[in-house]
Every structure is written in C-alpha cells, then in structure tokens.
Amino acid sequence: MSTQDSYVTDDGRTIGPTVMEMKNITLRFGGVKAITDISFDIREGEIRAIIGPNGAGKSSMLNVISGFYVPQEGEVWYKGAKRPPMRPYQVAQQGIARTFQNIALFEGMTVLDNVMTGRIRQMTTGLLGQAIWKGKAEREETENREAVERIIDFLEIQAIRKTPVGRLPYGLKKRVELARALAAEPSILLLDEPMAGMNVEEKEDMSRFILDMNDEFGTTIALIEHDMGVVMDLSDRVVVMDYGKKIGDGTPTEVRNNQAVIDAYLGVAHD
Ligand SMILES: Nc1ncnc2c1ncn2[C@@H]1O[C@H](COP(=O)(O)OP(=O)(O)OP(=O)(O)O)[C@@H](O)[C@H]1O
Ligand SMILES: [Mg+2]
C-alpha cells in the first residue's frame, strides 16, 4: 500500500498516510505459531483495533510492534524506513508507548511519580549533566512536571495525584497506566485491553479519554479490545485475527459484514 494515499472513515474523517507497516510477520514460540504471515498498516492519526478470540495472537502482535518480541519472519516499517531488530527501550525512544494487558505500575509510588516515569524519553540531562548544567536540568524538570500535570488534568486524576497506586481501585490504575504512556508524548500508543475488567461507567470514561487523546493530541492508537460495542464505536479500522492468522481487515462496517469474521468470531460470545 502506498504511503501517499488516504481513506475516509465510517464517520467521514479523512485518515492520512501510513506510519507503521507490518509485512508478512511470523512469530513462533518453539512449536507454537503465535502469528502466521500477517500484514497490515497503521495510519497517521487513526484508531486501529486488533480483535480476535483468546489466544489469537493479538498481544503477540502488539509485542512485535513494541519490540518486545522479534519475529522470525517479516519486516516492520516505521515512518518509511525498515526497522532493524530493536530493544523495547529503543522502540520507546522512537515514540511508541504502550500499556500492558496486566497492569505494570510501581504500586508503592504515588500516581504523580508513576506518571513521571513516563517522561524518561524527554529527560536528556543525565546525572552528570545535572551537576554541570544545573540551569538546564532545572528547566527540564519544570517542563516535565508541567507536562505531567497537564496529562493528570486531562485524564481527570488530580484528586489522586499523591495517592500510592497500590491503594487505587482497578479502573483508576488502568487510567494511571494510560497517563504514564501518554506522558511520553508518543506518536503511536499501543493499548492492550485498556477496558478489560471495567464496569460500564469506567468503560465509557476510558472510551472518552481515548477519543479525546486521538482528537486533541493527534495520537495514533492501536488497541486490543474484546468488547465489540467499544471496538465498533471507537475504531476507524479493525484487524481481525484468529489462530495467529489475519481473517479480516477494514472499517467496522466492512468487518461486521465479512463472512469469515462472522463465522470465526462475531457470532460467538466473549468475555
Ligand atoms: N511467551 C510465550 N511463550 C510461549 N507461547 C506464547 C507466549 N506468548 C504467547 N504465546 C502463545 O501464543 C499464542 C497467542 O497468544 P497471545 O497472548 O498473543 O494471544 P491473545 O490474542 O492476546 O489472547 P488473549 O485474548 O487471551 O489475551 C497463544 O497460543 C499463546 O499461548
Ligand atoms: Mg492478549
């Protein structure tokens, strides 16, 4: 697919050029093929969903994008260049941030400090630098604090800024994890089941934040989600996986009308 063309979403938005392209990705764990020959692209500014039954390979795919797994076959292209095998921190430095299927926060630290850890990419002065260029380090610290406070306001977690994360209910922990990922000011944000285990109200809040993030910051988002209502409402395009293979790809309307998808997935109830 050309990087020049664009497409129009179900709700009439024009989506721009390709920012990330997965080409013929195959990932194996010993004898298990978690991903078999999958290709798809992610475009600038879109909300791209990955759906499929349990064990379909969705998290594995997100882990390939984030550099956590290196596929045995295939290529990852980012911003028009083929990406060499990279460590996750290097991928993060390129502006790709993520949240985890199982929350990974520092439970003993406050919300504020957890969100601050998301700023590592923006901290250019190391310890030695801080000693030599005191002024620069202080300016940077102020900028980082301000950015973090803006995100805390945006995600409406001001009231729990000083609360240790371990004391928070599940839904709020998920929101703090989102805040930390957003603090990195990513070009692409990867969300692995951001609404799993949430009640209806928490899901509505999370959906609103994801839409606002995309709208206000222009963040490109790739997310895995089981709740089909949420997926259809939120996403511009959907990749459907089943047993490690791609069985559908398109707008929510296209995917909903795809017979292979209906047979494999949509007709079946999922938690
Ligand atoms: N580190 C690993 N080692 C061995 N096998 C793995 C590993 N990670 C995933 N798998 C296997 O790869 C397949 C895909 O798993 P993956 O976690 O990507 O699925 P998923 O679509 O995210 O499922 P779920 O909806 O349950 O989160 C499964 O068969 C799983 O057991
Ligand atoms: Mg998963």
PDB file of C-alpha atoms and ligand atoms in Angstrom:
ATOM      1  CA  MET A   1       0.000   0.000   0.000  1.00  0.00           C
ATOM      2  CA  SER A   2       1.340   3.431  -0.919  1.00  0.00           C
ATOM      3  CA  THR A   3       2.244   5.798   1.866  1.00  0.00           C
ATOM      4  CA  GLN A   4       0.629   8.662  -0.045  1.00  0.00           C
ATOM      5  CA  ASP A   5      -2.994   7.618  -0.188  1.00  0.00           C
ATOM      6  CA  SER A   6      -5.660   8.223   2.391  1.00  0.00           C
ATOM      7  CA  TYR A   7      -9.072   6.795   3.198  1.00  0.00           C
ATOM      8  CA  VAL A   8     -12.340   8.071   4.634  1.00  0.00           C
ATOM      9  CA  THR A   9     -13.656   6.525   7.857  1.00  0.00           C
ATOM     10  CA  ASP A  10     -17.220   5.384   8.564  1.00  0.00           C
ATOM     11  CA  ASP A  11     -17.854   8.722  10.286  1.00  0.00           C
ATOM     12  CA  GLY A  12     -16.383  10.805   7.475  1.00  0.00           C
ATOM     13  CA  ARG A  13     -12.878  11.628   8.759  1.00  0.00           C
ATOM     14  CA  THR A  14     -10.019  11.533   6.278  1.00  0.00           C
ATOM     15  CA  ILE A  15      -7.124   9.407   7.530  1.00  0.00           C
ATOM     16  CA  GLY A  16      -3.623  10.185   6.319  1.00  0.00           C
ATOM     17  CA  PRO A  17      -0.548   8.252   5.226  1.00  0.00           C
ATOM     18  CA  THR A  18       0.855   5.036   6.643  1.00  0.00           C
ATOM     19  CA  VAL A  19       3.079   5.475   9.710  1.00  0.00           C
ATOM     20  CA  MET A  20       3.684   1.816  10.503  1.00  0.00           C
ATOM     21  CA  GLU A  21       3.591  -1.234   8.317  1.00  0.00           C
ATOM     22  CA  MET A  22       3.814  -4.868   9.338  1.00  0.00           C
ATOM     23  CA  LYS A  23       4.900  -7.010   6.409  1.00  0.00           C
ATOM     24  CA  ASN A  24       4.404 -10.783   6.446  1.00  0.00           C
ATOM     25  CA  ILE A  25       5.083 -11.166  10.149  1.00  0.00           C
ATOM     26  CA  THR A  26       5.525 -14.697  11.518  1.00  0.00           C
ATOM     27  CA  LEU A  27       6.272 -15.284  15.196  1.00  0.00           C
ATOM     28  CA  ARG A  28       6.873 -18.690  16.774  1.00  0.00           C
ATOM     29  CA  PHE A  29       7.360 -19.823  20.352  1.00  0.00           C
ATOM     30  CA  GLY A  30       9.046 -23.187  19.927  1.00  0.00           C
ATOM     31  CA  GLY A  31       6.460 -25.221  18.027  1.00  0.00           C
ATOM     32  CA  VAL A  32       3.636 -22.726  18.598  1.00  0.00           C
ATOM     33  CA  LYS A  33       2.954 -20.266  15.792  1.00  0.00           C
ATOM     34  CA  ALA A  34       1.516 -17.234  17.552  1.00  0.00           C
ATOM     35  CA  ILE A  35       1.435 -15.163  14.324  1.00  0.00           C
ATOM     36  CA  THR A  36       1.380 -16.538  10.780  1.00  0.00           C
ATOM     37  CA  ASP A  37       2.281 -14.308   7.841  1.00  0.00           C
ATOM     38  CA  ILE A  38       0.316 -11.220   8.876  1.00  0.00           C
ATOM     39  CA  SER A  39       0.490  -7.878   7.083  1.00  0.00           C
ATOM     40  CA  PHE A  40      -1.322  -4.675   7.958  1.00  0.00           C
ATOM     41  CA  ASP A  41      -0.663  -0.979   8.251  1.00  0.00           C
ATOM     42  CA  ILE A  42      -1.354   1.728  10.808  1.00  0.00           C
ATOM     43  CA  ARG A  43      -2.057   5.200   9.509  1.00  0.00           C
ATOM     44  CA  GLU A  44      -1.272   8.577  10.957  1.00  0.00           C
ATOM     45  CA  GLY A  45      -3.961   9.719  13.384  1.00  0.00           C
ATOM     46  CA  GLU A  46      -6.211   6.683  13.229  1.00  0.00           C
ATOM     47  CA  ILE A  47      -7.593   4.436  15.930  1.00  0.00           C
ATOM     48  CA  ARG A  48      -6.741   0.916  14.796  1.00  0.00           C
ATOM     49  CA  ALA A  49      -8.255  -2.024  16.652  1.00  0.00           C
ATOM     50  CA  ILE A  50      -6.939  -5.581  16.775  1.00  0.00           C
ATOM     51  CA  ILE A  51      -9.630  -8.096  17.691  1.00  0.00           C
ATOM     52  CA  GLY A  52      -9.928 -11.881  17.827  1.00  0.00           C
ATOM     53  CA  PRO A  53     -10.677 -14.750  20.224  1.00  0.00           C
ATOM     54  CA  ASN A  54      -8.438 -15.644  23.181  1.00  0.00           C
ATOM     55  CA  GLY A  55      -5.054 -16.894  22.064  1.00  0.00           C
ATOM     56  CA  ALA A  56      -5.483 -15.425  18.555  1.00  0.00           C
ATOM     57  CA  GLY A  57      -2.092 -13.699  18.784  1.00  0.00           C
ATOM     58  CA  LYS A  58      -3.215 -10.128  19.463  1.00  0.00           C
ATOM     59  CA  SER A  59      -0.880  -9.392  22.386  1.00  0.00           C
ATOM     60  CA  SER A  60       1.946 -11.077  20.496  1.00  0.00           C
ATOM     61  CA  MET A  61       1.367  -8.679  17.609  1.00  0.00           C
ATOM     62  CA  LEU A  62       1.429  -5.663  19.926  1.00  0.00           C
ATOM     63  CA  ASN A  63       4.626  -7.064  21.440  1.00  0.00           C
ATOM     64  CA  VAL A  64       6.192  -7.239  17.985  1.00  0.00           C
ATOM     65  CA  ILE A  65       5.293  -3.598  17.379  1.00  0.00           C
ATOM     66  CA  SER A  66       6.737  -2.578  20.761  1.00  0.00           C
ATOM     67  CA  GLY A  67       9.956  -4.512  20.164  1.00  0.00           C
ATOM     68  CA  PHE A  68       9.318  -6.960  22.978  1.00  0.00           C
ATOM     69  CA  TYR A  69       9.334  -9.862  20.517  1.00  0.00           C
ATOM     70  CA  VAL A  70      11.408 -10.047  17.348  1.00  0.00           C
ATOM     71  CA  PRO A  71       9.533 -12.034  14.686  1.00  0.00           C
ATOM     72  CA  GLN A  72      11.308 -14.916  12.913  1.00  0.00           C
ATOM     73  CA  GLU A  73       9.974 -13.696   9.590  1.00  0.00           C
ATOM     74  CA  GLY A  74       8.708 -10.441   8.172  1.00  0.00           C
ATOM     75  CA  GLU A  75       9.525  -6.758   8.366  1.00  0.00           C
ATOM     76  CA  VAL A  76       8.407  -3.833  10.497  1.00  0.00           C
ATOM     77  CA  TRP A  77       8.409  -0.482   8.727  1.00  0.00           C
ATOM     78  CA  TYR A  78       8.125   2.740  10.714  1.00  0.00           C
ATOM     79  CA  LYS A  79       7.908   6.212   9.211  1.00  0.00           C
ATOM     80  CA  GLY A  80       9.008   4.961   5.816  1.00  0.00           C
ATOM     81  CA  ALA A  81      12.070   3.001   6.947  1.00  0.00           C
ATOM     82  CA  LYS A  82      12.596  -0.671   7.681  1.00  0.00           C
ATOM     83  CA  ARG A  83      13.203  -1.091  11.400  1.00  0.00           C
ATOM     84  CA  PRO A  84      16.164  -3.221  12.403  1.00  0.00           C
ATOM     85  CA  PRO A  85      15.662  -5.575  15.386  1.00  0.00           C
ATOM     86  CA  MET A  86      15.434  -3.289  18.405  1.00  0.00           C
ATOM     87  CA  ARG A  87      15.170  -3.449  22.165  1.00  0.00           C
ATOM     88  CA  PRO A  88      11.880  -2.210  23.640  1.00  0.00           C
ATOM     89  CA  TYR A  89      13.542   0.912  25.091  1.00  0.00           C
ATOM     90  CA  GLN A  90      14.812   1.838  21.626  1.00  0.00           C
ATOM     91  CA  VAL A  91      11.324   1.446  20.198  1.00  0.00           C
ATOM     92  CA  ALA A  92      10.035   3.635  23.027  1.00  0.00           C
ATOM     93  CA  GLN A  93      12.645   6.272  22.134  1.00  0.00           C
ATOM     94  CA  GLN A  94      11.190   6.318  18.629  1.00  0.00           C
ATOM     95  CA  GLY A  95       7.886   7.467  20.083  1.00  0.00           C
ATOM     96  CA  ILE A  96       5.948   4.230  20.568  1.00  0.00           C
ATOM     97  CA  ALA A  97       4.412   3.876  24.036  1.00  0.00           C
ATOM     98  CA  ARG A  98       2.278   1.102  25.459  1.00  0.00           C
ATOM     99  CA  THR A  99       0.137  -0.175  28.285  1.00  0.00           C
ATOM    100  CA  PHE A 100       0.020  -3.810  29.350  1.00  0.00           C
ATOM    101  CA  GLN A 101      -2.741  -6.440  29.483  1.00  0.00           C
ATOM    102  CA  ASN A 102      -1.759  -6.900  33.130  1.00  0.00           C
ATOM    103  CA  ILE A 103      -1.148  -3.565  34.823  1.00  0.00           C
ATOM    104  CA  ALA A 104       2.559  -2.817  35.277  1.00  0.00           C
ATOM    105  CA  LEU A 105       2.854   0.161  37.630  1.00  0.00           C
ATOM    106  CA  PHE A 106       5.028   0.871  40.668  1.00  0.00           C
ATOM    107  CA  GLU A 107       2.469   0.070  43.378  1.00  0.00           C
ATOM    108  CA  GLY A 108       4.342   1.773  46.218  1.00  0.00           C
ATOM    109  CA  MET A 109       4.869   5.033  44.342  1.00  0.00           C
ATOM    110  CA  THR A 110       2.340   7.847  44.035  1.00  0.00           C
ATOM    111  CA  VAL A 111       0.287   8.453  40.916  1.00  0.00           C
ATOM    112  CA  LEU A 112       2.369  11.559  40.174  1.00  0.00           C
ATOM    113  CA  ASP A 113       5.681   9.689  40.394  1.00  0.00           C
ATOM    114  CA  ASN A 114       4.362   6.815  38.277  1.00  0.00           C
ATOM    115  CA  VAL A 115       3.299   9.239  35.555  1.00  0.00           C
ATOM    116  CA  MET A 116       6.701  11.000  35.813  1.00  0.00           C
ATOM    117  CA  THR A 117       8.424   7.721  34.894  1.00  0.00           C
ATOM    118  CA  GLY A 118       6.733   8.068  31.507  1.00  0.00           C
ATOM    119  CA  ARG A 119       8.906  11.132  30.826  1.00  0.00           C
ATOM    120  CA  ILE A 120      12.205   9.232  30.590  1.00  0.00           C
ATOM    121  CA  ARG A 121      12.372   9.849  26.852  1.00  0.00           C
ATOM    122  CA  GLN A 122      12.185  13.601  27.463  1.00  0.00           C
ATOM    123  CA  MET A 123      14.916  13.643  30.139  1.00  0.00           C
ATOM    124  CA  THR A 124      18.073  14.451  28.234  1.00  0.00           C
ATOM    125  CA  THR A 125      20.359  15.572  31.059  1.00  0.00           C
ATOM    126  CA  GLY A 126      21.751  12.612  32.971  1.00  0.00           C
ATOM    127  CA  LEU A 127      23.168  12.742  36.496  1.00  0.00           C
ATOM    128  CA  LEU A 128      26.494  14.184  35.397  1.00  0.00           C
ATOM    129  CA  GLY A 129      24.747  16.708  33.190  1.00  0.00           C
ATOM    130  CA  GLN A 130      22.586  17.744  36.111  1.00  0.00           C
ATOM    131  CA  ALA A 131      25.725  18.533  38.105  1.00  0.00           C
ATOM    132  CA  ILE A 132      27.314  20.549  35.306  1.00  0.00           C
ATOM    133  CA  TRP A 133      24.299  22.257  33.735  1.00  0.00           C
ATOM    134  CA  LYS A 134      22.188  22.964  36.772  1.00  0.00           C
ATOM    135  CA  GLY A 135      20.078  25.551  34.973  1.00  0.00           C
ATOM    136  CA  LYS A 136      19.261  23.235  32.070  1.00  0.00           C
ATOM    137  CA  ALA A 137      18.398  20.372  34.386  1.00  0.00           C
ATOM    138  CA  GLU A 138      16.079  22.566  36.410  1.00  0.00           C
ATOM    139  CA  ARG A 139      14.365  23.877  33.294  1.00  0.00           C
ATOM    140  CA  GLU A 140      13.885  20.343  32.063  1.00  0.00           C
ATOM    141  CA  GLU A 141      12.494  19.236  35.412  1.00  0.00           C
ATOM    142  CA  THR A 142       9.997  22.125  35.349  1.00  0.00           C
ATOM    143  CA  GLU A 143       8.933  21.285  31.793  1.00  0.00           C
ATOM    144  CA  ASN A 144       8.472  17.630  32.687  1.00  0.00           C
ATOM    145  CA  ARG A 145       6.419  18.498  35.778  1.00  0.00           C
ATOM    146  CA  GLU A 146       4.207  20.810  33.733  1.00  0.00           C
ATOM    147  CA  ALA A 147       3.653  18.225  31.015  1.00  0.00           C
ATOM    148  CA  VAL A 148       2.764  15.596  33.607  1.00  0.00           C
ATOM    149  CA  GLU A 149       0.343  17.943  35.371  1.00  0.00           C
ATOM    150  CA  ARG A 150      -1.387  18.662  32.039  1.00  0.00           C
ATOM    151  CA  ILE A 151      -1.872  14.939  31.463  1.00  0.00           C
ATOM    152  CA  ILE A 152      -3.107  14.425  35.016  1.00  0.00           C
ATOM    153  CA  ASP A 153      -5.685  17.184  34.423  1.00  0.00           C
ATOM    154  CA  PHE A 154      -6.612  15.755  31.040  1.00  0.00           C
ATOM    155  CA  LEU A 155      -7.284  12.298  32.478  1.00  0.00           C
ATOM    156  CA  GLU A 156      -9.064  13.786  35.494  1.00  0.00           C
ATOM    157  CA  ILE A 157      -6.898  12.170  38.162  1.00  0.00           C
ATOM    158  CA  GLN A 158      -5.918  15.355  40.050  1.00  0.00           C
ATOM    159  CA  ALA A 159      -7.611  14.142  43.233  1.00  0.00           C
ATOM    160  CA  ILE A 160      -5.352  11.072  43.469  1.00  0.00           C
ATOM    161  CA  ARG A 161      -2.040  12.697  42.475  1.00  0.00           C
ATOM    162  CA  LYS A 162      -0.403  11.905  45.814  1.00  0.00           C
ATOM    163  CA  THR A 163      -2.050   8.521  46.407  1.00  0.00           C
ATOM    164  CA  PRO A 164       0.127   5.400  46.218  1.00  0.00           C
ATOM    165  CA  VAL A 165      -1.022   3.402  43.207  1.00  0.00           C
ATOM    166  CA  GLY A 166      -1.379   0.239  45.274  1.00  0.00           C
ATOM    167  CA  ARG A 167      -4.344   1.780  47.097  1.00  0.00           C
ATOM    168  CA  LEU A 168      -6.339   2.582  43.960  1.00  0.00           C
ATOM    169  CA  PRO A 169      -9.226   0.565  42.530  1.00  0.00           C
ATOM    170  CA  TYR A 170      -8.586  -1.291  39.289  1.00  0.00           C
ATOM    171  CA  GLY A 171     -10.290   1.169  36.931  1.00  0.00           C
ATOM    172  CA  LEU A 172      -8.186   4.065  38.194  1.00  0.00           C
ATOM    173  CA  LYS A 173      -4.972   2.045  37.966  1.00  0.00           C
ATOM    174  CA  LYS A 174      -5.726   1.486  34.294  1.00  0.00           C
ATOM    175  CA  ARG A 175      -6.168   5.229  33.886  1.00  0.00           C
ATOM    176  CA  VAL A 176      -2.840   5.930  35.623  1.00  0.00           C
ATOM    177  CA  GLU A 177      -1.153   3.478  33.271  1.00  0.00           C
ATOM    178  CA  LEU A 178      -2.668   5.359  30.365  1.00  0.00           C
ATOM    179  CA  ALA A 179      -1.402   8.635  31.859  1.00  0.00           C
ATOM    180  CA  ARG A 180       2.117   7.257  32.101  1.00  0.00           C
ATOM    181  CA  ALA A 181       2.063   6.116  28.469  1.00  0.00           C
ATOM    182  CA  LEU A 182       0.689   9.488  27.386  1.00  0.00           C
ATOM    183  CA  ALA A 183       3.379  11.320  29.368  1.00  0.00           C
ATOM    184  CA  ALA A 184       5.905  10.044  26.822  1.00  0.00           C
ATOM    185  CA  GLU A 185       4.071  12.116  24.175  1.00  0.00           C
ATOM    186  CA  PRO A 186       4.049   9.123  21.856  1.00  0.00           C
ATOM    187  CA  SER A 187       3.389   9.181  18.119  1.00  0.00           C
ATOM    188  CA  ILE A 188       1.795   5.760  18.465  1.00  0.00           C
ATOM    189  CA  LEU A 189       0.113   4.485  21.600  1.00  0.00           C
ATOM    190  CA  LEU A 190      -0.405   0.734  21.992  1.00  0.00           C
ATOM    191  CA  LEU A 191      -3.172  -0.308  24.382  1.00  0.00           C
ATOM    192  CA  ASP A 192      -3.597  -3.967  25.309  1.00  0.00           C
ATOM    193  CA  GLU A 193      -7.189  -4.381  26.522  1.00  0.00           C
ATOM    194  CA  PRO A 194      -7.470  -0.941  28.153  1.00  0.00           C
ATOM    195  CA  MET A 195     -11.027  -1.697  29.290  1.00  0.00           C
ATOM    196  CA  ALA A 196     -10.728  -5.304  30.448  1.00  0.00           C
ATOM    197  CA  GLY A 197     -12.368  -5.867  33.835  1.00  0.00           C
ATOM    198  CA  MET A 198     -14.020  -2.449  33.885  1.00  0.00           C
ATOM    199  CA  ASN A 199     -17.654  -1.698  34.660  1.00  0.00           C
ATOM    200  CA  VAL A 200     -19.849   0.106  32.126  1.00  0.00           C
ATOM    201  CA  GLU A 201     -19.175   3.555  33.546  1.00  0.00           C
ATOM    202  CA  GLU A 202     -15.408   3.034  33.643  1.00  0.00           C
ATOM    203  CA  LYS A 203     -15.508   1.777  30.053  1.00  0.00           C
ATOM    204  CA  GLU A 204     -17.380   4.887  28.958  1.00  0.00           C
ATOM    205  CA  ASP A 205     -14.793   7.093  30.676  1.00  0.00           C
ATOM    206  CA  MET A 206     -11.904   5.200  29.091  1.00  0.00           C
ATOM    207  CA  SER A 207     -13.532   5.364  25.633  1.00  0.00           C
ATOM    208  CA  ARG A 208     -13.951   9.110  26.007  1.00  0.00           C
ATOM    209  CA  PHE A 209     -10.309   9.556  27.025  1.00  0.00           C
ATOM    210  CA  ILE A 210      -9.086   7.501  24.084  1.00  0.00           C
ATOM    211  CA  LEU A 211     -11.198   9.506  21.638  1.00  0.00           C
ATOM    212  CA  ASP A 212     -10.114  12.818  23.197  1.00  0.00           C
ATOM    213  CA  MET A 213      -6.450  11.811  23.133  1.00  0.00           C
ATOM    214  CA  ASN A 214      -6.713  10.965  19.475  1.00  0.00           C
ATOM    215  CA  ASP A 215      -8.634  14.144  18.732  1.00  0.00           C
ATOM    216  CA  GLU A 216      -6.705  16.690  20.841  1.00  0.00           C
ATOM    217  CA  PHE A 217      -3.132  15.359  20.603  1.00  0.00           C
ATOM    218  CA  GLY A 218      -3.470  13.604  17.244  1.00  0.00           C
ATOM    219  CA  THR A 219      -2.102  10.436  18.845  1.00  0.00           C
ATOM    220  CA  THR A 220      -2.245   7.362  16.619  1.00  0.00           C
ATOM    221  CA  ILE A 221      -3.689   4.495  18.629  1.00  0.00           C
ATOM    222  CA  ALA A 222      -3.562   0.723  18.169  1.00  0.00           C
ATOM    223  CA  LEU A 223      -5.683  -1.117  20.680  1.00  0.00           C
ATOM    224  CA  ILE A 224      -6.760  -4.646  21.518  1.00  0.00           C
ATOM    225  CA  GLU A 225     -10.283  -4.939  22.864  1.00  0.00           C
ATOM    226  CA  HIS A 226     -12.810  -7.731  23.383  1.00  0.00           C
ATOM    227  CA  ASP A 227     -15.924  -5.583  23.848  1.00  0.00           C
ATOM    228  CA  MET A 228     -17.315  -5.401  20.312  1.00  0.00           C
ATOM    229  CA  GLY A 229     -19.525  -2.424  21.096  1.00  0.00           C
ATOM    230  CA  VAL A 230     -16.471  -0.464  22.205  1.00  0.00           C
ATOM    231  CA  VAL A 231     -14.435  -1.567  19.181  1.00  0.00           C
ATOM    232  CA  MET A 232     -17.130  -0.611  16.704  1.00  0.00           C
ATOM    233  CA  ASP A 233     -17.671   2.775  18.391  1.00  0.00           C
ATOM    234  CA  LEU A 234     -14.019   3.715  18.804  1.00  0.00           C
ATOM    235  CA  SER A 235     -12.029   2.397  15.919  1.00  0.00           C
ATOM    236  CA  ASP A 236     -11.505   3.668  12.402  1.00  0.00           C
ATOM    237  CA  ARG A 237     -10.241   0.311  11.112  1.00  0.00           C
ATOM    238  CA  VAL A 238     -10.103  -3.179  12.555  1.00  0.00           C
ATOM    239  CA  VAL A 239      -7.697  -6.099  12.050  1.00  0.00           C
ATOM    240  CA  VAL A 240      -9.299  -9.441  12.887  1.00  0.00           C
ATOM    241  CA  MET A 241      -7.038 -12.310  13.992  1.00  0.00           C
ATOM    242  CA  ASP A 242      -7.908 -15.951  14.538  1.00  0.00           C
ATOM    243  CA  TYR A 243      -5.411 -18.709  15.432  1.00  0.00           C
ATOM    244  CA  GLY A 244      -2.496 -16.436  14.507  1.00  0.00           C
ATOM    245  CA  LYS A 245      -3.871 -15.572  11.078  1.00  0.00           C
ATOM    246  CA  LYS A 246      -5.456 -12.406   9.762  1.00  0.00           C
ATOM    247  CA  ILE A 247      -9.029 -13.140   8.679  1.00  0.00           C
ATOM    248  CA  GLY A 248     -10.329  -9.619   8.202  1.00  0.00           C
ATOM    249  CA  ASP A 249      -9.216  -6.005   7.860  1.00  0.00           C
ATOM    250  CA  GLY A 250     -11.247  -2.891   7.224  1.00  0.00           C
ATOM    251  CA  THR A 251     -13.636  -0.332   8.649  1.00  0.00           C
ATOM    252  CA  PRO A 252     -16.021  -1.545  11.384  1.00  0.00           C
ATOM    253  CA  THR A 253     -18.800  -1.761   8.763  1.00  0.00           C
ATOM    254  CA  GLU A 254     -16.647  -3.838   6.408  1.00  0.00           C
ATOM    255  CA  VAL A 255     -15.515  -6.141   9.181  1.00  0.00           C
ATOM    256  CA  ARG A 256     -19.037  -6.589  10.543  1.00  0.00           C
ATOM    257  CA  ASN A 257     -20.180  -7.757   7.099  1.00  0.00           C
ATOM    258  CA  ASN A 258     -17.189 -10.052   6.474  1.00  0.00           C
ATOM    259  CA  GLN A 259     -18.456 -13.660   6.454  1.00  0.00           C
ATOM    260  CA  ALA A 260     -15.151 -15.166   7.617  1.00  0.00           C
ATOM    261  CA  VAL A 261     -15.171 -12.821  10.584  1.00  0.00           C
ATOM    262  CA  ILE A 262     -18.801 -13.539  11.416  1.00  0.00           C
ATOM    263  CA  ASP A 263     -18.145 -17.288  11.297  1.00  0.00           C
ATOM    264  CA  ALA A 264     -14.965 -17.216  13.350  1.00  0.00           C
ATOM    265  CA  TYR A 265     -15.681 -14.549  15.853  1.00  0.00           C
ATOM    266  CA  LEU A 266     -18.594 -12.194  15.841  1.00  0.00           C
ATOM    267  CA  GLY A 267     -21.219 -14.885  16.271  1.00  0.00           C
ATOM    268  CA  VAL A 268     -19.506 -16.143  19.428  1.00  0.00           C
ATOM    269  CA  ALA A 269     -19.881 -14.591  22.874  1.00  0.00           C
ATOM    270  CA  HIS A 270     -16.688 -13.368  24.531  1.00  0.00           C
ATOM    271  CA  ASP A 271     -15.928 -12.021  27.962  1.00  0.00           C
TER     272      ASP A 271
HETATM  273  N1  LIG B   1       5.945 -16.056  25.706  1.00  0.00           N
HETATM  274  C1  LIG B   1       5.250 -17.052  25.146  1.00  0.00           C
HETATM  275  N2  LIG B   1       5.743 -18.311  25.114  1.00  0.00           N
HETATM  276  C2  LIG B   1       5.071 -19.315  24.549  1.00  0.00           C
HETATM  277  N3  LIG B   1       3.868 -19.190  23.948  1.00  0.00           N
HETATM  278  C3  LIG B   1       3.316 -17.958  23.940  1.00  0.00           C
HETATM  279  C4  LIG B   1       3.973 -16.819  24.539  1.00  0.00           C
HETATM  280  N4  LIG B   1       3.186 -15.738  24.390  1.00  0.00           N
HETATM  281  C5  LIG B   1       2.095 -16.165  23.718  1.00  0.00           C
HETATM  282  N5  LIG B   1       2.166 -17.481  23.453  1.00  0.00           N
HETATM  283  C6  LIG B   1       1.173 -18.279  22.712  1.00  0.00           C
HETATM  284  O1  LIG B   1       0.896 -17.608  21.509  1.00  0.00           O
HETATM  285  C7  LIG B   1      -0.494 -17.660  21.201  1.00  0.00           C
HETATM  286  C8  LIG B   1      -1.032 -16.249  21.098  1.00  0.00           C
HETATM  287  O2  LIG B   1      -1.029 -15.636  22.390  1.00  0.00           O
HETATM  288  P1  LIG B   1      -1.409 -14.120  22.629  1.00  0.00           P
HETATM  289  O3  LIG B   1      -1.182 -13.828  24.053  1.00  0.00           O
HETATM  290  O4  LIG B   1      -0.720 -13.275  21.627  1.00  0.00           O
HETATM  291  O5  LIG B   1      -2.981 -14.142  22.303  1.00  0.00           O
HETATM  292  P2  LIG B   1      -4.095 -13.017  22.545  1.00  0.00           P
HETATM  293  O6  LIG B   1      -4.856 -12.914  21.266  1.00  0.00           O
HETATM  294  O7  LIG B   1      -3.515 -11.797  23.107  1.00  0.00           O
HETATM  295  O8  LIG B   1      -5.045 -13.744  23.627  1.00  0.00           O
HETATM  296  P3  LIG B   1      -5.905 -13.108  24.851  1.00  0.00           P
HETATM  297  O9  LIG B   1      -7.176 -12.582  24.233  1.00  0.00           O
HETATM  298  O10 LIG B   1      -6.180 -14.291  25.712  1.00  0.00           O
HETATM  299  O11 LIG B   1      -5.081 -12.061  25.520  1.00  0.00           O
HETATM  300  C9  LIG B   1      -1.135 -18.491  22.311  1.00  0.00           C
HETATM  301  O12 LIG B   1      -1.218 -19.817  21.850  1.00  0.00           O
HETATM  302  C10 LIG B   1      -0.156 -18.362  23.454  1.00  0.00           C
HETATM  303  O13 LIG B   1      -0.219 -19.482  24.284  1.00  0.00           O
HETATM  304 MG    MG B   2      -3.716 -10.764  24.870  1.00  0.00          MG
END
